[in-house]
Amino acid sequence: MLAQLERLRDRLHREPPARVALRAQAGLNGSMVELDFWGEHVSVDWPDLLPQLADGRPTSTFDTAMLLYYLSQADGETPNGVWISFRDLPGGGFYHQAFQGYSGDRICRAFEADPGALGRSAAALDGRPLPEIAATAYAFQPLPLIRLAVVLWQGDEEVPSRATVLFDEMSSHHLPTDGLALLGAGLAGRLLAHHAG
């Protein structure tokens, strides 16, 4: 992971921070690129490229990787509101079942008996309802140009309950598919952590 972080930093050093901020829809404050990540303000200093939270603590290695991947790949395309499954992302078909297992299936097990709890957990993460998709569906914006959604379909005697994580169609402009998988898994983890209290 550390070698990959250095490769991402090398790639980012090829551009001025103002161009990176523009592509990623982030702010620029002197030599700091500023953006929100899962609702927390993050500053990325230039040229060291060490992301910090608002209180000055460094982000985790995992979050640092997500942020540097995003800053290096984001191309400015805005979300278009078309929701697709992980399978529809570039190369996502091969890993779809694994992704479903550690994202949608976990969400379903935790919330199928109490969909209202999913709504409360979603609200705590600034999720907004998506009634046009399903009665229990919420959209999230973990990074300025990336939107994810969680959908829970209630089952009955004939059809089991099911949950899935969806992605705005433009998300692959801003993170590679494996990065989006980790972001989706992170959403599941955050929802479950809030639910557990």
Short mmCIF file of C-alpha atoms in Angstrom, two decimals:
data_model
loop_
_atom_site.label_atom_id
_atom_site.label_comp_id
_atom_site.label_asym_id
_atom_site.label_seq_id
_atom_site.Cartn_x
_atom_site.Cartn_y
_atom_site.Cartn_z
CA MET A 1 0.00 0.00 0.00
CA LEU A 2 2.81 2.43 0.86
CA ALA A 3 4.45 1.94 -2.54
CA GLN A 4 1.12 2.68 -4.23
CA LEU A 5 0.74 5.86 -2.15
CA GLU A 6 4.14 7.02 -3.38
CA ARG A 7 3.14 6.32 -7.00
CA LEU A 8 -0.02 8.38 -6.50
CA ARG A 9 1.99 11.22 -4.99
CA ASP A 10 4.43 11.12 -7.92
CA ARG A 11 1.51 11.34 -10.36
CA LEU A 12 -0.06 14.25 -8.47
CA HIS A 13 3.24 16.18 -8.37
CA ARG A 14 3.04 16.49 -12.17
CA GLU A 15 0.15 18.95 -11.86
CA PRO A 16 -0.22 22.23 -10.03
CA PRO A 17 -2.57 22.01 -7.04
CA ALA A 18 -4.97 24.52 -8.64
CA ARG A 19 -5.59 22.17 -11.58
CA VAL A 20 -6.06 19.17 -9.28
CA ALA A 21 -8.54 21.13 -7.14
CA LEU A 22 -10.49 22.17 -10.23
CA ARG A 23 -10.69 18.61 -11.60
CA ALA A 24 -11.73 17.20 -8.20
CA GLN A 25 -14.22 20.00 -7.41
CA ALA A 26 -12.18 20.79 -4.30
CA GLY A 27 -11.20 24.09 -2.75
CA LEU A 28 -7.74 25.63 -2.78
CA ASN A 29 -6.37 27.54 0.20
CA GLY A 30 -2.79 28.57 -0.54
CA SER A 31 -1.01 25.28 -1.16
CA MET A 32 -3.76 23.21 0.48
CA VAL A 33 -6.38 21.32 -1.52
CA GLU A 34 -9.51 21.15 0.66
CA LEU A 35 -12.48 18.84 0.30
CA ASP A 36 -15.03 16.87 2.27
CA PHE A 37 -14.63 13.12 2.69
CA TRP A 38 -17.62 11.36 4.27
CA GLY A 39 -18.73 14.71 5.69
CA GLU A 40 -15.39 15.54 7.30
CA HIS A 41 -13.27 18.46 6.14
CA VAL A 42 -9.88 17.29 4.86
CA SER A 43 -6.87 19.36 3.81
CA VAL A 44 -4.17 17.93 1.57
CA ASP A 45 -0.95 19.91 1.72
CA TRP A 46 1.19 20.43 -1.37
CA PRO A 47 3.79 19.15 -2.13
CA ASP A 48 3.85 16.59 0.73
CA LEU A 49 0.34 15.30 -0.09
CA LEU A 50 -0.41 14.24 3.47
CA PRO A 51 -4.17 14.55 4.11
CA GLN A 52 -5.23 15.90 7.50
CA LEU A 53 -8.58 16.18 9.24
CA ALA A 54 -9.81 19.56 10.48
CA ASP A 55 -8.32 18.91 13.93
CA GLY A 56 -4.87 18.31 12.42
CA ARG A 57 -4.84 14.52 12.76
CA PRO A 58 -3.60 12.64 9.70
CA THR A 59 -6.12 10.48 7.88
CA SER A 60 -5.74 6.71 8.10
CA THR A 61 -3.62 4.97 5.47
CA PHE A 62 -6.81 3.62 3.89
CA ASP A 63 -8.45 7.07 3.75
CA THR A 64 -5.21 8.62 2.48
CA ALA A 65 -5.24 6.12 -0.39
CA MET A 66 -8.88 6.89 -1.23
CA LEU A 67 -8.19 10.64 -1.22
CA LEU A 68 -5.03 10.42 -3.32
CA TYR A 69 -6.69 8.07 -5.82
CA TYR A 70 -9.59 10.50 -6.09
CA LEU A 71 -7.35 13.56 -6.51
CA SER A 72 -5.24 11.81 -9.14
CA GLN A 73 -8.14 10.44 -11.21
CA ALA A 74 -11.08 12.87 -10.84
CA ASP A 75 -11.79 14.49 -14.20
CA GLY A 76 -14.47 17.02 -13.30
CA GLU A 77 -17.47 15.04 -14.65
CA THR A 78 -20.43 15.75 -12.40
CA PRO A 79 -22.81 13.02 -11.18
CA ASN A 80 -25.65 12.51 -13.65
CA GLY A 81 -28.20 10.77 -11.41
CA VAL A 82 -28.13 7.49 -13.34
CA TRP A 83 -27.61 4.68 -10.83
CA ILE A 84 -25.72 1.53 -11.83
CA SER A 85 -24.69 -1.62 -10.02
CA PHE A 86 -21.12 -2.63 -9.27
CA ARG A 87 -21.43 -5.17 -12.09
CA ASP A 88 -21.87 -2.27 -14.56
CA LEU A 89 -18.62 -0.53 -13.55
CA PRO A 90 -15.56 -1.18 -15.76
CA GLY A 91 -14.38 -4.67 -14.84
CA GLY A 92 -17.01 -4.94 -12.10
CA GLY A 93 -18.73 -8.03 -13.46
CA PHE A 94 -15.95 -10.33 -12.31
CA TYR A 95 -16.02 -9.10 -8.69
CA HIS A 96 -19.75 -8.41 -8.39
CA GLN A 97 -20.56 -11.38 -6.15
CA ALA A 98 -17.69 -10.64 -3.76
CA PHE A 99 -18.69 -6.96 -3.60
CA GLN A 100 -22.31 -7.89 -2.92
CA GLY A 101 -21.17 -10.17 -0.09
CA TYR A 102 -19.24 -7.51 1.80
CA SER A 103 -21.60 -4.62 1.07
CA GLY A 104 -25.25 -5.29 0.22
CA ASP A 105 -25.52 -8.63 2.02
CA ARG A 106 -24.09 -7.13 5.22
CA ILE A 107 -26.54 -4.22 5.01
CA CYS A 108 -29.46 -6.57 4.39
CA ARG A 109 -28.63 -8.78 7.40
CA ALA A 110 -28.33 -5.74 9.66
CA PHE A 111 -31.44 -3.83 8.55
CA GLU A 112 -33.99 -6.16 6.93
CA ALA A 113 -35.91 -6.57 10.21
CA ASP A 114 -35.94 -2.80 10.85
CA PRO A 115 -35.74 -0.66 7.68
CA GLY A 116 -36.33 2.45 9.80
CA ALA A 117 -32.95 1.83 11.44
CA LEU A 118 -31.35 2.06 8.00
CA GLY A 119 -33.05 5.43 7.55
CA ARG A 120 -31.68 6.65 10.88
CA SER A 121 -28.18 5.42 10.09
CA ALA A 122 -28.36 6.98 6.61
CA ALA A 123 -29.47 10.32 8.07
CA ALA A 124 -26.51 10.25 10.46
CA LEU A 125 -24.23 9.99 7.41
CA ASP A 126 -26.04 12.81 5.57
CA GLY A 127 -27.83 10.33 3.33
CA ARG A 128 -30.86 11.67 1.51
CA PRO A 129 -33.92 9.57 0.62
CA LEU A 130 -34.31 8.32 -2.95
CA PRO A 131 -38.04 7.48 -3.11
CA GLU A 132 -37.88 7.33 -6.91
CA ILE A 133 -35.80 4.13 -6.57
CA ALA A 134 -37.40 2.38 -3.60
CA ALA A 135 -39.17 3.06 -0.31
CA THR A 136 -35.91 2.36 1.52
CA ALA A 137 -33.17 3.96 -0.58
CA TYR A 138 -30.63 6.64 0.32
CA ALA A 139 -27.95 8.57 -1.58
CA PHE A 140 -24.58 9.56 -0.12
CA GLN A 141 -21.80 11.81 -1.34
CA PRO A 142 -18.50 10.63 0.18
CA LEU A 143 -16.41 12.81 -2.15
CA PRO A 144 -17.34 15.94 -4.13
CA LEU A 145 -17.96 14.13 -7.44
CA ILE A 146 -18.91 10.65 -6.26
CA ARG A 147 -22.37 9.50 -5.22
CA LEU A 148 -23.34 6.12 -3.83
CA ALA A 149 -26.76 4.78 -2.93
CA VAL A 150 -28.04 2.02 -0.68
CA VAL A 151 -31.29 0.29 -1.57
CA LEU A 152 -33.12 -2.19 0.67
CA TRP A 153 -36.00 -4.15 -0.81
CA GLN A 154 -38.21 -5.80 1.79
CA GLY A 155 -38.90 -9.43 1.10
CA ASP A 156 -41.96 -11.54 1.81
CA GLU A 157 -42.80 -15.24 2.01
CA GLU A 158 -41.83 -15.76 -1.62
CA VAL A 159 -38.96 -13.35 -2.19
CA PRO A 160 -36.11 -12.74 0.29
CA SER A 161 -35.08 -9.23 1.32
CA ARG A 162 -32.18 -7.78 -0.64
CA ALA A 163 -29.92 -4.77 -0.32
CA THR A 164 -27.44 -3.37 -2.78
CA VAL A 165 -25.00 -0.49 -3.11
CA LEU A 166 -25.35 1.49 -6.33
CA PHE A 167 -23.03 4.02 -7.95
CA ASP A 168 -23.70 7.13 -9.96
CA GLU A 169 -22.80 6.29 -13.55
CA MET A 170 -20.03 8.93 -13.58
CA SER A 171 -18.23 7.51 -10.51
CA SER A 172 -15.69 5.58 -12.57
CA HIS A 173 -14.41 8.92 -13.89
CA HIS A 174 -13.11 9.64 -10.40
CA LEU A 175 -11.95 6.35 -8.87
CA PRO A 176 -10.90 2.99 -10.30
CA THR A 177 -13.35 0.14 -9.81
CA ASP A 178 -11.37 -1.35 -6.92
CA GLY A 179 -11.41 2.04 -5.21
CA LEU A 180 -15.17 2.26 -5.69
CA ALA A 181 -15.49 -1.23 -4.20
CA LEU A 182 -13.63 -0.06 -1.11
CA LEU A 183 -15.79 3.06 -0.92
CA GLY A 184 -18.94 0.92 -1.11
CA ALA A 185 -17.61 -1.41 1.58
CA GLY A 186 -16.80 1.67 3.65
CA LEU A 187 -20.39 2.86 3.31
CA ALA A 188 -21.65 -0.51 4.55
CA GLY A 189 -19.23 -0.37 7.46
CA ARG A 190 -20.26 3.16 8.42
CA LEU A 191 -23.96 2.28 8.31
CA LEU A 192 -23.43 -0.81 10.46
CA ALA A 193 -21.20 1.05 12.92
CA HIS A 194 -23.87 3.72 13.42
CA HIS A 195 -26.53 1.04 13.82
CA ALA A 196 -24.46 -0.76 16.47
CA GLY A 197 -24.19 2.53 18.36
#
